[in-house]
Amino acid sequence: MTVKTDAAPADALGAIIRSRTIVDLSVIVDQFYPAFQQESQEFLMVPTHMPGPGGLGYRGPMYETIMIHDDHTGTHCDAPAHQVPPVESGLPNAGPMGKVTLEQLDPRHMMGPACVIDCTDLLAEVDRSVRRSPVITREKVEAWEQQHGQLREGDVVLFRTTWTELYYKQFPEGLQFTRHHPAPNGRTIEHLVERGIKLVGLDTLGIGMFQDDYEPHVVAGHAGMIVVEKLTNLSQLPPRGAFFIFLPWKVKRASGGLGRAIAIV
């Protein structure tokens, strides 16, 4: 496709998007789907109906809902403060990024060329009888780079396991959505930091390993890296060539936030 160089930016961008496929990478959020771990708030939604005008005489009929949930429900991002305490707390893993919450994240770092790394071979290593995740290693990322080119600053790295496609389902099937999914270790995240990656995403419950939830979170958090979890449909993206966008809501002091992730292919 050829885009005229003298076209207004909005026209040029619109022409590109209209000629491409939009892939929704977000899971559905509902009371009858998996939330997070047992210690987190389950998703609750209470409909509120107003069949006619209210006390002020002008509202209704209308439909609204009241929602109560953890800020790591559904397809969402982690801000650095999620598992990096502030320096003055004196807690383990503390650092300057411990004050970087959701509303401070730079939207420019929430989009970029998608680099989709196939990790589906690790599903064969899943053993639900032990508290362990198969590890997405630095060597796996380097092997991908050998085949598809070195990761560059501005790229978005997406680890594809198909975990959400297999297990993020309405209950009772959704009960299989456990912590046994493949996950990177700290060494893998360090490699992404060295490459200048600002956002990493996964189609699993989270970036943390069952055997060590903190290590990958902490390395990413100290580097100011944004982590997007519970993506889906990554199997519809090529290793390179798609453009990823994730935009969460803007809540002050939140440790993370729900959003809509898409890819332009």
Coordinates of C-alpha atoms in Angstrom, one line a residue, residues 50-149:
M50 CA -33.7 3.5 36.5
P51 CA -36.9 2.8 34.6
G52 CA -38.0 6.5 34.6
P53 CA -36.9 10.0 35.6
G54 CA -35.2 10.2 38.9
G55 CA -35.5 12.8 41.7
L56 CA -34.1 15.5 39.5
G57 CA -36.6 14.8 36.8
Y58 CA -34.3 14.2 33.8
R59 CA -32.5 10.9 34.2
G60 CA -33.9 7.7 32.9
P61 CA -34.6 5.3 31.7
M62 CA -31.0 4.2 31.9
Y63 CA -28.7 1.3 32.6
E64 CA -25.5 1.5 34.7
T65 CA -23.4 -1.0 36.7
I66 CA -21.3 -0.8 39.9
M67 CA -18.1 -2.8 39.6
I68 CA -15.8 -4.0 42.4
H69 CA -12.5 -5.7 41.4
D70 CA -8.8 -6.0 41.8
D71 CA -6.8 -3.7 39.5
H72 CA -5.1 -6.8 38.0
T73 CA -8.4 -8.2 36.6
G74 CA -8.7 -9.2 33.0
T75 CA -6.3 -7.9 30.4
H76 CA -4.3 -5.3 32.4
C77 CA -0.9 -3.8 33.0
D78 CA 1.3 -3.7 36.0
A79 CA 2.9 -0.3 36.9
P80 CA 6.4 -0.5 38.4
A81 CA 5.0 0.2 41.9
H82 CA 3.1 -3.1 41.8
Q83 CA 6.0 -5.1 43.3
V84 CA 8.7 -2.4 43.9
P85 CA 8.2 -0.6 47.2
P86 CA 9.3 3.1 47.6
V87 CA 12.8 3.7 48.9
E88 CA 11.6 5.1 52.2
S89 CA 9.6 2.0 53.0
G90 CA 12.7 0.1 54.0
L91 CA 11.1 -3.0 52.5
P92 CA 12.9 -5.6 50.4
N93 CA 13.3 -4.7 46.6
A94 CA 12.6 -1.0 47.3
G95 CA 13.7 1.5 44.7
P96 CA 12.7 4.9 43.1
M97 CA 10.3 3.1 40.8
G98 CA 8.2 2.3 43.8
K99 CA 6.4 5.6 43.4
V100 CA 5.5 5.1 39.7
T101 CA 1.9 4.2 39.7
L102 CA -0.6 3.8 36.8
E103 CA -1.4 7.4 36.0
Q104 CA 2.3 8.2 35.5
L105 CA 2.9 5.7 32.7
D106 CA 3.8 7.2 29.4
P107 CA 1.3 6.2 26.7
R108 CA 4.2 6.3 24.1
H109 CA 5.6 3.2 25.8
M110 CA 2.2 1.3 25.5
M111 CA 2.5 0.8 21.8
G112 CA 5.0 -0.3 19.2
P113 CA 6.0 -3.0 16.7
A114 CA 5.1 -6.4 18.1
C115 CA 7.7 -9.1 18.5
V116 CA 5.8 -12.3 19.1
I117 CA 8.0 -15.1 20.6
D118 CA 6.5 -18.6 20.4
C119 CA 6.7 -20.4 23.8
T120 CA 4.1 -23.0 23.1
D121 CA 6.7 -25.8 23.3
L122 CA 6.9 -25.1 27.0
L123 CA 3.3 -26.4 27.5
A124 CA 4.7 -29.9 27.4
E125 CA 6.7 -29.2 30.6
V126 CA 3.6 -28.1 32.6
D127 CA 3.2 -30.4 35.6
R128 CA 0.2 -29.4 37.8
S129 CA 1.4 -31.7 40.6
V130 CA 4.3 -29.3 41.5
R131 CA 4.4 -25.5 42.2
R132 CA 6.5 -24.7 39.2
S133 CA 6.3 -22.8 35.9
P134 CA 8.2 -23.8 32.8
V135 CA 10.8 -21.0 32.3
I136 CA 10.9 -18.7 29.3
T137 CA 14.7 -18.4 29.1
R138 CA 17.0 -15.7 27.8
E139 CA 18.3 -18.3 25.3
K140 CA 14.8 -18.7 23.9
V141 CA 14.7 -14.9 23.2
E142 CA 18.1 -15.0 21.7
A143 CA 17.2 -17.8 19.4
W144 CA 14.1 -15.8 18.3
E145 CA 16.5 -12.9 17.6
Q146 CA 18.7 -15.1 15.5
Q147 CA 15.8 -15.9 13.3
H148 CA 13.8 -12.7 13.2
G149 CA 16.4 -10.0 14.0

